[in-house]
Short mmCIF file of N, CA and C in Angstrom, two decimals:
data_model
loop_
_atom_site.label_atom_id
_atom_site.label_comp_id
_atom_site.label_asym_id
_atom_site.label_seq_id
_atom_site.Cartn_x
_atom_site.Cartn_y
_atom_site.Cartn_z
N MET A 1464 70.19 -29.70 -154.67
CA MET A 1464 69.87 -30.28 -155.97
C MET A 1464 71.04 -30.04 -156.92
N ALA A 1465 71.24 -30.95 -157.83
CA ALA A 1465 72.37 -30.89 -158.76
C ALA A 1465 72.21 -29.72 -159.71
N LYS A 1466 73.35 -29.27 -160.22
CA LYS A 1466 73.37 -28.19 -161.18
C LYS A 1466 72.58 -28.59 -162.42
N LYS A 1467 71.80 -27.68 -162.94
CA LYS A 1467 71.02 -27.94 -164.15
C LYS A 1467 71.99 -28.07 -165.32
N ARG A 1468 71.92 -29.17 -165.98
CA ARG A 1468 72.82 -29.44 -167.11
C ARG A 1468 72.01 -29.42 -168.40
N SER A 1469 72.68 -29.07 -169.46
CA SER A 1469 72.03 -29.09 -170.76
C SER A 1469 72.48 -30.33 -171.50
N GLU A 1470 71.85 -30.61 -172.62
CA GLU A 1470 72.23 -31.79 -173.40
C GLU A 1470 73.65 -31.67 -173.92
N TYR A 1471 74.16 -30.45 -174.05
CA TYR A 1471 75.53 -30.26 -174.54
C TYR A 1471 76.57 -30.77 -173.54
N ASP A 1472 76.21 -30.77 -172.27
CA ASP A 1472 77.13 -31.29 -171.25
C ASP A 1472 77.37 -32.79 -171.42
N TYR A 1473 76.46 -33.45 -172.12
CA TYR A 1473 76.55 -34.90 -172.27
C TYR A 1473 77.00 -35.33 -173.66
N LEU A 1474 77.42 -34.40 -174.50
CA LEU A 1474 77.83 -34.77 -175.85
C LEU A 1474 79.00 -35.75 -175.85
N TYR A 1475 80.01 -35.48 -175.03
CA TYR A 1475 81.19 -36.34 -175.00
C TYR A 1475 80.81 -37.75 -174.56
N ILE A 1476 80.12 -37.86 -173.44
CA ILE A 1476 79.79 -39.19 -172.92
C ILE A 1476 78.84 -39.92 -173.87
N SER A 1477 77.94 -39.19 -174.50
CA SER A 1477 77.02 -39.81 -175.46
C SER A 1477 77.80 -40.37 -176.65
N ALA A 1478 78.72 -39.59 -177.18
CA ALA A 1478 79.53 -40.07 -178.31
C ALA A 1478 80.38 -41.26 -177.90
N ARG A 1479 80.88 -41.21 -176.70
CA ARG A 1479 81.72 -42.31 -176.20
C ARG A 1479 80.91 -43.60 -176.08
N ILE A 1480 79.71 -43.49 -175.55
CA ILE A 1480 78.85 -44.68 -175.43
C ILE A 1480 78.49 -45.22 -176.81
N HIS A 1481 78.17 -44.33 -177.75
CA HIS A 1481 77.85 -44.80 -179.09
C HIS A 1481 79.04 -45.52 -179.72
N ALA A 1482 80.25 -45.05 -179.46
CA ALA A 1482 81.44 -45.71 -179.98
C ALA A 1482 81.62 -47.09 -179.35
N MET A 1483 81.18 -47.25 -178.12
CA MET A 1483 81.32 -48.54 -177.42
C MET A 1483 80.25 -49.54 -177.84
N GLU A 1484 79.16 -49.08 -178.42
CA GLU A 1484 78.02 -49.95 -178.70
C GLU A 1484 78.36 -51.15 -179.58
N ASN A 1485 79.25 -50.94 -180.54
CA ASN A 1485 79.60 -52.05 -181.44
C ASN A 1485 80.27 -53.20 -180.70
N ARG A 1486 80.87 -52.90 -179.55
CA ARG A 1486 81.57 -53.93 -178.80
C ARG A 1486 80.75 -54.43 -177.62
N MET A 1487 79.54 -53.91 -177.44
CA MET A 1487 78.73 -54.34 -176.30
C MET A 1487 78.06 -55.67 -176.57
N LEU A 1488 77.76 -56.34 -175.49
CA LEU A 1488 77.08 -57.63 -175.56
C LEU A 1488 75.59 -57.35 -175.74
N THR A 1489 75.12 -57.46 -176.98
CA THR A 1489 73.73 -57.17 -177.29
C THR A 1489 72.85 -58.38 -176.98
N ARG A 1490 71.56 -58.18 -177.06
CA ARG A 1490 70.61 -59.28 -176.84
C ARG A 1490 70.86 -60.40 -177.85
N GLU A 1491 71.11 -60.03 -179.10
CA GLU A 1491 71.35 -61.04 -180.14
C GLU A 1491 72.61 -61.84 -179.83
N ARG A 1492 73.65 -61.17 -179.38
CA ARG A 1492 74.89 -61.87 -179.03
C ARG A 1492 74.69 -62.76 -177.80
N MET A 1493 73.93 -62.27 -176.83
CA MET A 1493 73.66 -63.12 -175.66
C MET A 1493 72.89 -64.37 -176.06
N GLU A 1494 71.93 -64.23 -176.96
CA GLU A 1494 71.17 -65.39 -177.43
C GLU A 1494 72.08 -66.36 -178.16
N ARG A 1495 73.02 -65.83 -178.93
CA ARG A 1495 73.99 -66.71 -179.61
C ARG A 1495 74.84 -67.46 -178.58
N MET A 1496 75.21 -66.77 -177.50
CA MET A 1496 75.99 -67.44 -176.45
C MET A 1496 75.16 -68.54 -175.79
N LEU A 1497 73.90 -68.25 -175.51
CA LEU A 1497 73.04 -69.24 -174.87
C LEU A 1497 72.80 -70.45 -175.77
N ASP A 1498 72.75 -70.20 -177.07
CA ASP A 1498 72.52 -71.28 -178.03
C ASP A 1498 73.79 -72.03 -178.39
N ALA A 1499 74.93 -71.54 -177.96
CA ALA A 1499 76.21 -72.16 -178.31
C ALA A 1499 76.26 -73.59 -177.78
N ARG A 1500 76.84 -74.46 -178.58
CA ARG A 1500 76.95 -75.87 -178.19
C ARG A 1500 78.02 -76.09 -177.14
N THR A 1501 79.06 -75.27 -177.17
CA THR A 1501 80.17 -75.45 -176.24
C THR A 1501 80.54 -74.11 -175.61
N ALA A 1502 81.29 -74.18 -174.53
CA ALA A 1502 81.79 -72.96 -173.89
C ALA A 1502 82.73 -72.22 -174.85
N GLU A 1503 83.46 -72.95 -175.67
CA GLU A 1503 84.37 -72.32 -176.64
C GLU A 1503 83.58 -71.48 -177.64
N ASP A 1504 82.44 -72.01 -178.10
CA ASP A 1504 81.60 -71.26 -179.04
C ASP A 1504 81.03 -70.00 -178.38
N ALA A 1505 80.65 -70.11 -177.12
CA ALA A 1505 80.15 -68.95 -176.39
C ALA A 1505 81.26 -67.92 -176.22
N ALA A 1506 82.47 -68.38 -175.95
CA ALA A 1506 83.60 -67.47 -175.78
C ALA A 1506 83.93 -66.74 -177.08
N LYS A 1507 83.72 -67.39 -178.22
CA LYS A 1507 83.97 -66.73 -179.51
C LYS A 1507 83.09 -65.50 -179.66
N VAL A 1508 81.86 -65.58 -179.19
CA VAL A 1508 80.96 -64.43 -179.26
C VAL A 1508 81.55 -63.28 -178.44
N LEU A 1509 82.09 -63.59 -177.29
CA LEU A 1509 82.68 -62.55 -176.45
C LEU A 1509 83.93 -61.94 -177.09
N THR A 1510 84.70 -62.74 -177.81
CA THR A 1510 85.87 -62.17 -178.48
C THR A 1510 85.44 -61.19 -179.58
N GLU A 1511 84.27 -61.42 -180.17
CA GLU A 1511 83.74 -60.46 -181.15
C GLU A 1511 83.46 -59.11 -180.49
N CYS A 1512 83.19 -59.15 -179.19
CA CYS A 1512 82.89 -57.93 -178.44
C CYS A 1512 84.16 -57.27 -177.88
N GLY A 1513 85.32 -57.84 -178.20
CA GLY A 1513 86.56 -57.24 -177.76
C GLY A 1513 87.13 -57.82 -176.48
N TYR A 1514 86.51 -58.85 -175.96
CA TYR A 1514 87.06 -59.49 -174.76
C TYR A 1514 88.29 -60.30 -175.14
N GLU A 1515 89.22 -60.38 -174.21
CA GLU A 1515 90.43 -61.15 -174.46
C GLU A 1515 90.14 -62.63 -174.31
N ASP A 1516 91.14 -63.43 -174.67
CA ASP A 1516 91.01 -64.88 -174.49
C ASP A 1516 90.86 -65.20 -173.01
N PHE A 1517 90.25 -66.31 -172.75
CA PHE A 1517 89.96 -66.72 -171.38
C PHE A 1517 91.06 -67.65 -170.86
N PRO A 1518 91.55 -67.36 -169.67
CA PRO A 1518 92.56 -68.26 -169.10
C PRO A 1518 91.96 -69.64 -168.79
N ALA A 1519 90.74 -69.67 -168.32
CA ALA A 1519 90.04 -70.92 -168.04
C ALA A 1519 88.65 -70.79 -168.64
N LEU A 1520 88.33 -71.67 -169.54
CA LEU A 1520 87.07 -71.57 -170.25
C LEU A 1520 85.98 -72.35 -169.53
N THR A 1521 85.45 -71.73 -168.49
CA THR A 1521 84.37 -72.32 -167.72
C THR A 1521 83.25 -71.30 -167.62
N PRO A 1522 82.03 -71.74 -167.36
CA PRO A 1522 80.95 -70.76 -167.17
C PRO A 1522 81.28 -69.75 -166.06
N ALA A 1523 81.93 -70.20 -165.00
CA ALA A 1523 82.28 -69.28 -163.91
C ALA A 1523 83.30 -68.24 -164.38
N ALA A 1524 84.26 -68.66 -165.20
CA ALA A 1524 85.27 -67.72 -165.71
C ALA A 1524 84.62 -66.68 -166.63
N ILE A 1525 83.70 -67.14 -167.47
CA ILE A 1525 83.00 -66.22 -168.37
C ILE A 1525 82.16 -65.24 -167.56
N GLU A 1526 81.46 -65.75 -166.56
CA GLU A 1526 80.65 -64.88 -165.71
C GLU A 1526 81.51 -63.86 -164.98
N HIS A 1527 82.66 -64.29 -164.48
CA HIS A 1527 83.57 -63.38 -163.79
C HIS A 1527 84.06 -62.29 -164.74
N LEU A 1528 84.39 -62.67 -165.96
CA LEU A 1528 84.84 -61.70 -166.95
C LEU A 1528 83.76 -60.66 -167.24
N LEU A 1529 82.53 -61.12 -167.38
CA LEU A 1529 81.42 -60.19 -167.64
C LEU A 1529 81.18 -59.28 -166.45
N ASP A 1530 81.28 -59.82 -165.24
CA ASP A 1530 81.13 -59.00 -164.04
C ASP A 1530 82.19 -57.91 -163.99
N GLN A 1531 83.44 -58.29 -164.29
CA GLN A 1531 84.54 -57.31 -164.28
C GLN A 1531 84.30 -56.24 -165.34
N ALA A 1532 83.83 -56.64 -166.50
CA ALA A 1532 83.57 -55.68 -167.57
C ALA A 1532 82.48 -54.69 -167.15
N ARG A 1533 81.45 -55.18 -166.46
CA ARG A 1533 80.37 -54.31 -165.98
C ARG A 1533 80.91 -53.29 -164.98
N LEU A 1534 81.72 -53.77 -164.04
CA LEU A 1534 82.30 -52.87 -163.04
C LEU A 1534 83.19 -51.81 -163.70
N GLU A 1535 84.01 -52.23 -164.65
CA GLU A 1535 84.88 -51.29 -165.35
C GLU A 1535 84.07 -50.28 -166.15
N LEU A 1536 82.99 -50.74 -166.77
CA LEU A 1536 82.14 -49.83 -167.53
C LEU A 1536 81.52 -48.77 -166.63
N PHE A 1537 80.96 -49.19 -165.49
CA PHE A 1537 80.37 -48.23 -164.58
C PHE A 1537 81.41 -47.25 -164.04
N ALA A 1538 82.60 -47.74 -163.73
CA ALA A 1538 83.67 -46.86 -163.24
C ALA A 1538 84.07 -45.86 -164.33
N ASP A 1539 84.17 -46.34 -165.54
CA ASP A 1539 84.52 -45.48 -166.67
C ASP A 1539 83.44 -44.42 -166.90
N LEU A 1540 82.19 -44.83 -166.84
CA LEU A 1540 81.10 -43.87 -167.04
C LEU A 1540 81.05 -42.83 -165.93
N ARG A 1541 81.34 -43.24 -164.69
CA ARG A 1541 81.37 -42.28 -163.58
C ARG A 1541 82.44 -41.22 -163.81
N LYS A 1542 83.61 -41.64 -164.29
CA LYS A 1542 84.69 -40.69 -164.54
C LYS A 1542 84.37 -39.75 -165.68
N ALA A 1543 83.74 -40.26 -166.72
CA ALA A 1543 83.51 -39.48 -167.93
C ALA A 1543 82.24 -38.64 -167.87
N SER A 1544 81.33 -38.95 -166.99
CA SER A 1544 80.05 -38.26 -166.94
C SER A 1544 80.17 -36.90 -166.26
N PRO A 1545 79.46 -35.90 -166.76
CA PRO A 1545 79.46 -34.59 -166.11
C PRO A 1545 78.90 -34.67 -164.68
N ASP A 1546 78.02 -35.62 -164.44
CA ASP A 1546 77.46 -35.83 -163.11
C ASP A 1546 77.47 -37.33 -162.83
N PRO A 1547 78.47 -37.80 -162.08
CA PRO A 1547 78.58 -39.25 -161.83
C PRO A 1547 77.35 -39.85 -161.16
N GLY A 1548 76.53 -39.03 -160.51
CA GLY A 1548 75.32 -39.53 -159.87
C GLY A 1548 74.35 -40.16 -160.84
N ILE A 1549 74.43 -39.80 -162.10
CA ILE A 1549 73.51 -40.38 -163.08
C ILE A 1549 73.76 -41.88 -163.24
N VAL A 1550 74.98 -42.32 -163.02
CA VAL A 1550 75.30 -43.75 -163.13
C VAL A 1550 74.60 -44.53 -162.02
N ASP A 1551 74.41 -43.89 -160.87
CA ASP A 1551 73.71 -44.54 -159.76
C ASP A 1551 72.30 -44.98 -160.16
N VAL A 1552 71.67 -44.24 -161.03
CA VAL A 1552 70.33 -44.60 -161.47
C VAL A 1552 70.33 -46.02 -162.03
N PHE A 1553 71.45 -46.40 -162.66
CA PHE A 1553 71.55 -47.72 -163.27
C PHE A 1553 72.14 -48.77 -162.33
N CYS A 1554 72.76 -48.34 -161.24
CA CYS A 1554 73.41 -49.27 -160.30
C CYS A 1554 72.52 -49.66 -159.12
N ILE A 1555 71.51 -48.86 -158.86
CA ILE A 1555 70.63 -49.10 -157.70
C ILE A 1555 70.02 -50.49 -157.75
N LYS A 1556 69.65 -50.94 -158.93
CA LYS A 1556 68.98 -52.24 -159.03
C LYS A 1556 69.84 -53.38 -158.50
N TYR A 1557 71.14 -53.26 -158.62
CA TYR A 1557 72.02 -54.33 -158.13
C TYR A 1557 72.04 -54.37 -156.60
N ASP A 1558 71.96 -53.22 -155.95
CA ASP A 1558 71.88 -53.21 -154.49
C ASP A 1558 70.62 -53.93 -154.02
N TYR A 1559 69.51 -53.67 -154.68
CA TYR A 1559 68.25 -54.31 -154.29
C TYR A 1559 68.24 -55.79 -154.64
N HIS A 1560 68.83 -56.14 -155.76
CA HIS A 1560 68.96 -57.57 -156.09
C HIS A 1560 69.74 -58.28 -154.99
N ASN A 1561 70.86 -57.69 -154.60
CA ASN A 1561 71.71 -58.30 -153.58
C ASN A 1561 71.00 -58.37 -152.23
N ALA A 1562 70.18 -57.37 -151.93
CA ALA A 1562 69.39 -57.42 -150.68
C ALA A 1562 68.41 -58.59 -150.72
N LYS A 1563 67.77 -58.81 -151.85
CA LYS A 1563 66.86 -59.95 -151.98
C LYS A 1563 67.60 -61.27 -151.79
N VAL A 1564 68.78 -61.37 -152.38
CA VAL A 1564 69.59 -62.57 -152.23
C VAL A 1564 69.92 -62.81 -150.77
N LEU A 1565 70.35 -61.76 -150.08
CA LEU A 1565 70.71 -61.89 -148.66
C LEU A 1565 69.52 -62.30 -147.81
N LEU A 1566 68.39 -61.65 -148.02
CA LEU A 1566 67.20 -61.95 -147.23
C LEU A 1566 66.73 -63.39 -147.43
N LYS A 1567 66.66 -63.81 -148.65
CA LYS A 1567 66.15 -65.15 -148.93
C LYS A 1567 67.14 -66.22 -148.49
N ALA A 1568 68.42 -65.97 -148.67
CA ALA A 1568 69.42 -66.95 -148.21
C ALA A 1568 69.39 -67.07 -146.70
N ALA A 1569 69.24 -65.95 -146.00
CA ALA A 1569 69.16 -65.99 -144.54
C ALA A 1569 67.91 -66.76 -144.10
N ALA A 1570 66.81 -66.54 -144.78
CA ALA A 1570 65.56 -67.22 -144.43
C ALA A 1570 65.65 -68.72 -144.67
N MET A 1571 66.41 -69.11 -145.70
CA MET A 1571 66.52 -70.53 -146.04
C MET A 1571 67.73 -71.19 -145.40
N GLY A 1572 68.61 -70.39 -144.81
CA GLY A 1572 69.81 -70.94 -144.21
C GLY A 1572 70.80 -71.47 -145.23
N THR A 1573 70.89 -70.80 -146.38
CA THR A 1573 71.80 -71.23 -147.44
C THR A 1573 72.87 -70.16 -147.68
N ASP A 1574 73.90 -70.56 -148.41
CA ASP A 1574 74.97 -69.64 -148.76
C ASP A 1574 74.63 -68.96 -150.09
N PRO A 1575 74.54 -67.63 -150.09
CA PRO A 1575 74.14 -66.92 -151.30
C PRO A 1575 75.29 -66.59 -152.24
N ALA A 1576 76.50 -67.04 -151.96
CA ALA A 1576 77.71 -66.56 -152.64
C ALA A 1576 77.60 -66.46 -154.16
N GLY A 1577 77.06 -67.44 -154.83
CA GLY A 1577 77.04 -67.42 -156.29
C GLY A 1577 75.94 -66.59 -156.90
N LEU A 1578 75.13 -65.94 -156.11
CA LEU A 1578 73.96 -65.23 -156.64
C LEU A 1578 74.10 -63.72 -156.67
N PHE A 1579 75.17 -63.20 -156.10
CA PHE A 1579 75.35 -61.75 -156.04
C PHE A 1579 75.77 -61.19 -157.39
N ILE A 1580 75.43 -59.92 -157.58
CA ILE A 1580 75.94 -59.16 -158.72
C ILE A 1580 76.63 -57.94 -158.13
N ASP A 1581 77.95 -57.92 -158.25
CA ASP A 1581 78.73 -56.87 -157.60
C ASP A 1581 78.87 -55.66 -158.52
N ALA A 1582 77.77 -54.96 -158.72
CA ALA A 1582 77.78 -53.78 -159.58
C ALA A 1582 76.96 -52.65 -158.99
N GLY A 1583 76.55 -52.80 -157.75
CA GLY A 1583 75.74 -51.77 -157.11
C GLY A 1583 76.58 -50.64 -156.56
N ARG A 1584 75.93 -49.77 -155.85
CA ARG A 1584 76.62 -48.65 -155.22
C ARG A 1584 77.46 -49.13 -154.06
N CYS A 1585 77.07 -50.25 -153.48
CA CYS A 1585 77.77 -50.81 -152.33
C CYS A 1585 78.42 -52.13 -152.74
N PRO A 1586 79.72 -52.29 -152.50
CA PRO A 1586 80.35 -53.58 -152.82
C PRO A 1586 79.67 -54.72 -152.07
N VAL A 1587 79.54 -55.85 -152.72
CA VAL A 1587 78.82 -57.00 -152.16
C VAL A 1587 79.40 -57.41 -150.81
N ARG A 1588 80.72 -57.48 -150.72
CA ARG A 1588 81.33 -57.94 -149.47
C ARG A 1588 80.92 -57.02 -148.31
N GLN A 1589 80.95 -55.72 -148.53
CA GLN A 1589 80.56 -54.78 -147.48
C GLN A 1589 79.08 -54.92 -147.15
N LEU A 1590 78.24 -55.02 -148.18
CA LEU A 1590 76.80 -55.16 -147.96
C LEU A 1590 76.50 -56.43 -147.18
N ARG A 1591 77.16 -57.50 -147.53
CA ARG A 1591 76.93 -58.78 -146.85
C ARG A 1591 77.35 -58.71 -145.38
N GLU A 1592 78.51 -58.14 -145.11
CA GLU A 1592 78.98 -58.01 -143.73
C GLU A 1592 78.03 -57.13 -142.92
N ASP A 1593 77.64 -56.01 -143.50
CA ASP A 1593 76.75 -55.08 -142.80
C ASP A 1593 75.37 -55.70 -142.58
N PHE A 1594 74.89 -56.45 -143.56
CA PHE A 1594 73.60 -57.12 -143.43
C PHE A 1594 73.64 -58.13 -142.28
N GLU A 1595 74.70 -58.90 -142.23
CA GLU A 1595 74.82 -59.91 -141.18
C GLU A 1595 74.93 -59.28 -139.79
N ARG A 1596 75.54 -58.08 -139.71
CA ARG A 1596 75.63 -57.36 -138.44
C ARG A 1596 74.35 -56.55 -138.16
N GLU A 1597 73.44 -56.56 -139.13
CA GLU A 1597 72.21 -55.75 -139.06
C GLU A 1597 72.54 -54.27 -138.85
N ASP A 1598 73.52 -53.80 -139.62
CA ASP A 1598 73.98 -52.42 -139.53
C ASP A 1598 74.20 -51.89 -140.95
N LEU A 1599 73.16 -51.33 -141.52
CA LEU A 1599 73.23 -50.80 -142.88
C LEU A 1599 73.32 -49.28 -142.88
N ASP A 1600 74.01 -48.73 -141.89
CA ASP A 1600 74.09 -47.28 -141.74
C ASP A 1600 74.72 -46.57 -142.93
N HIS A 1601 75.60 -47.24 -143.66
CA HIS A 1601 76.23 -46.60 -144.81
C HIS A 1601 75.28 -46.53 -146.02
N CYS A 1602 74.17 -47.25 -145.96
CA CYS A 1602 73.20 -47.27 -147.07
C CYS A 1602 72.21 -46.12 -146.92
N THR A 1603 71.46 -45.89 -147.98
CA THR A 1603 70.48 -44.81 -147.95
C THR A 1603 69.35 -45.16 -146.98
N PRO A 1604 68.68 -44.15 -146.44
CA PRO A 1604 67.56 -44.43 -145.53
C PRO A 1604 66.45 -45.27 -146.18
N VAL A 1605 66.17 -45.01 -147.44
CA VAL A 1605 65.12 -45.78 -148.14
C VAL A 1605 65.52 -47.26 -148.20
N PHE A 1606 66.76 -47.53 -148.53
CA PHE A 1606 67.25 -48.91 -148.62
C PHE A 1606 67.21 -49.58 -147.25
N ARG A 1607 67.72 -48.90 -146.24
CA ARG A 1607 67.74 -49.46 -144.87
C ARG A 1607 66.34 -49.82 -144.41
N GLN A 1608 65.41 -48.89 -144.60
CA GLN A 1608 64.03 -49.12 -144.14
C GLN A 1608 63.39 -50.28 -144.91
N ALA A 1609 63.62 -50.33 -146.21
CA ALA A 1609 63.03 -51.41 -147.02
C ALA A 1609 63.58 -52.77 -146.62
N VAL A 1610 64.88 -52.85 -146.37
CA VAL A 1610 65.48 -54.13 -145.97
C VAL A 1610 64.92 -54.56 -144.61
N ALA A 1611 64.83 -53.61 -143.69
CA ALA A 1611 64.30 -53.94 -142.35
C ALA A 1611 62.85 -54.40 -142.45
N GLU A 1612 62.06 -53.71 -143.25
CA GLU A 1612 60.64 -54.08 -143.40
C GLU A 1612 60.51 -55.44 -144.09
N ALA A 1613 61.29 -55.66 -145.15
CA ALA A 1613 61.23 -56.94 -145.86
C ALA A 1613 61.70 -58.08 -144.98
N ARG A 1614 62.70 -57.83 -144.17
CA ARG A 1614 63.20 -58.85 -143.24
C ARG A 1614 62.10 -59.23 -142.25
N GLY A 1615 61.40 -58.22 -141.74
CA GLY A 1615 60.32 -58.48 -140.79
C GLY A 1615 59.17 -59.24 -141.42
N VAL A 1616 58.79 -58.85 -142.62
CA VAL A 1616 57.69 -59.53 -143.32
C VAL A 1616 58.07 -60.97 -143.64
N LEU A 1617 59.30 -61.17 -144.09
CA LEU A 1617 59.74 -62.52 -144.41
C LEU A 1617 59.79 -63.40 -143.16
N ALA A 1618 60.21 -62.82 -142.05
CA ALA A 1618 60.27 -63.59 -140.79
C ALA A 1618 58.88 -63.93 -140.28
N SER A 1619 57.94 -63.01 -140.43
CA SER A 1619 56.61 -63.25 -139.87
C SER A 1619 55.69 -64.05 -140.79
N SER A 1620 55.86 -63.88 -142.10
CA SER A 1620 54.93 -64.54 -143.03
C SER A 1620 55.57 -65.65 -143.85
N ALA A 1621 56.90 -65.67 -143.91
CA ALA A 1621 57.63 -66.62 -144.76
C ALA A 1621 57.21 -66.49 -146.23
N ASP A 1622 56.80 -65.29 -146.62
CA ASP A 1622 56.35 -65.03 -147.99
C ASP A 1622 57.41 -64.21 -148.73
N PRO A 1623 58.25 -64.87 -149.54
CA PRO A 1623 59.31 -64.13 -150.23
C PRO A 1623 58.77 -63.10 -151.22
N GLN A 1624 57.60 -63.36 -151.77
CA GLN A 1624 57.02 -62.42 -152.73
C GLN A 1624 56.64 -61.12 -152.03
N ALA A 1625 56.13 -61.19 -150.81
CA ALA A 1625 55.80 -59.98 -150.06
C ALA A 1625 57.06 -59.17 -149.78
N ALA A 1626 58.15 -59.86 -149.44
CA ALA A 1626 59.42 -59.17 -149.22
C ALA A 1626 59.92 -58.53 -150.51
N ASP A 1627 59.79 -59.24 -151.62
CA ASP A 1627 60.19 -58.69 -152.92
C ASP A 1627 59.41 -57.42 -153.25
N LEU A 1628 58.12 -57.42 -152.99
CA LEU A 1628 57.30 -56.25 -153.30
C LEU A 1628 57.75 -55.03 -152.50
N ILE A 1629 58.11 -55.23 -151.26
CA ILE A 1629 58.60 -54.13 -150.42
C ILE A 1629 59.89 -53.58 -151.02
N LEU A 1630 60.80 -54.48 -151.35
CA LEU A 1630 62.08 -54.04 -151.91
C LEU A 1630 61.91 -53.41 -153.29
N ASP A 1631 61.02 -53.97 -154.10
CA ASP A 1631 60.79 -53.39 -155.43
C ASP A 1631 60.22 -51.98 -155.34
N ARG A 1632 59.29 -51.78 -154.43
CA ARG A 1632 58.70 -50.45 -154.24
C ARG A 1632 59.78 -49.44 -153.85
N ALA A 1633 60.63 -49.84 -152.91
CA ALA A 1633 61.71 -48.96 -152.47
C ALA A 1633 62.71 -48.72 -153.60
N TYR A 1634 62.99 -49.75 -154.37
CA TYR A 1634 63.92 -49.62 -155.50
C TYR A 1634 63.43 -48.56 -156.48
N TYR A 1635 62.16 -48.64 -156.87
CA TYR A 1635 61.64 -47.65 -157.82
C TYR A 1635 61.58 -46.26 -157.20
N GLU A 1636 61.26 -46.18 -155.94
CA GLU A 1636 61.26 -44.88 -155.26
C GLU A 1636 62.67 -44.29 -155.26
N GLU A 1637 63.64 -45.11 -154.93
CA GLU A 1637 65.01 -44.61 -154.87
C GLU A 1637 65.56 -44.29 -156.26
N MET A 1638 65.21 -45.08 -157.24
CA MET A 1638 65.65 -44.81 -158.61
C MET A 1638 65.07 -43.47 -159.07
N LEU A 1639 63.82 -43.21 -158.77
CA LEU A 1639 63.20 -41.94 -159.14
C LEU A 1639 63.88 -40.79 -158.42
N GLN A 1640 64.19 -40.93 -157.15
CA GLN A 1640 64.91 -39.90 -156.40
C GLN A 1640 66.28 -39.63 -157.03
N ALA A 1641 66.98 -40.70 -157.38
CA ALA A 1641 68.31 -40.54 -157.98
C ALA A 1641 68.23 -39.82 -159.33
N ALA A 1642 67.24 -40.16 -160.12
CA ALA A 1642 67.06 -39.50 -161.42
C ALA A 1642 66.72 -38.02 -161.23
N ARG A 1643 65.84 -37.75 -160.29
CA ARG A 1643 65.49 -36.35 -160.04
C ARG A 1643 66.67 -35.55 -159.51
N SER A 1644 67.51 -36.20 -158.69
CA SER A 1644 68.65 -35.48 -158.10
C SER A 1644 69.67 -35.04 -159.15
N VAL A 1645 69.65 -35.70 -160.30
CA VAL A 1645 70.54 -35.28 -161.39
C VAL A 1645 69.74 -34.64 -162.54
N ASN A 1646 68.54 -34.21 -162.20
CA ASN A 1646 67.66 -33.53 -163.15
C ASN A 1646 67.41 -34.35 -164.41
N SER A 1647 67.19 -35.63 -164.23
CA SER A 1647 66.93 -36.49 -165.36
C SER A 1647 65.46 -36.86 -165.36
#
């Protein structure tokens, strides 16, 4: 079990996050982006958050920029946190999202490329390759078991909601384990 930490161990990272808040993409800013008439207007909202100008002003370019910012934020938080494992509590959901994408795309015979969110504990490319080889040994036992069970349920029942419930249950179980492992 992780070393017991006090709130004082997190003063630096807490102050750092508070300093970053003014530049974060808030719900209000996201709504302004969604309501924007043009991609240029949406990009202006991002420049208010400190993002640089866009080389190509397309929805894909904006999405790529936001993905990169998320990855950089998680990497930065891991470095600055007294216990980098606490960041995993927030990254686990992306692994499970990507597992759902993989399972459903395989069941439908479609390419899932545009649906991934590369912010989990496992890089999307590695997860995708391992999933296709049916070898998730690098993943946690809870994740491996949930993916195998969801794959089986989806194959036998063709019910994506049943597969989602299996993965959601495992996600919450694993998130709770991760939080407990860092005494949160």
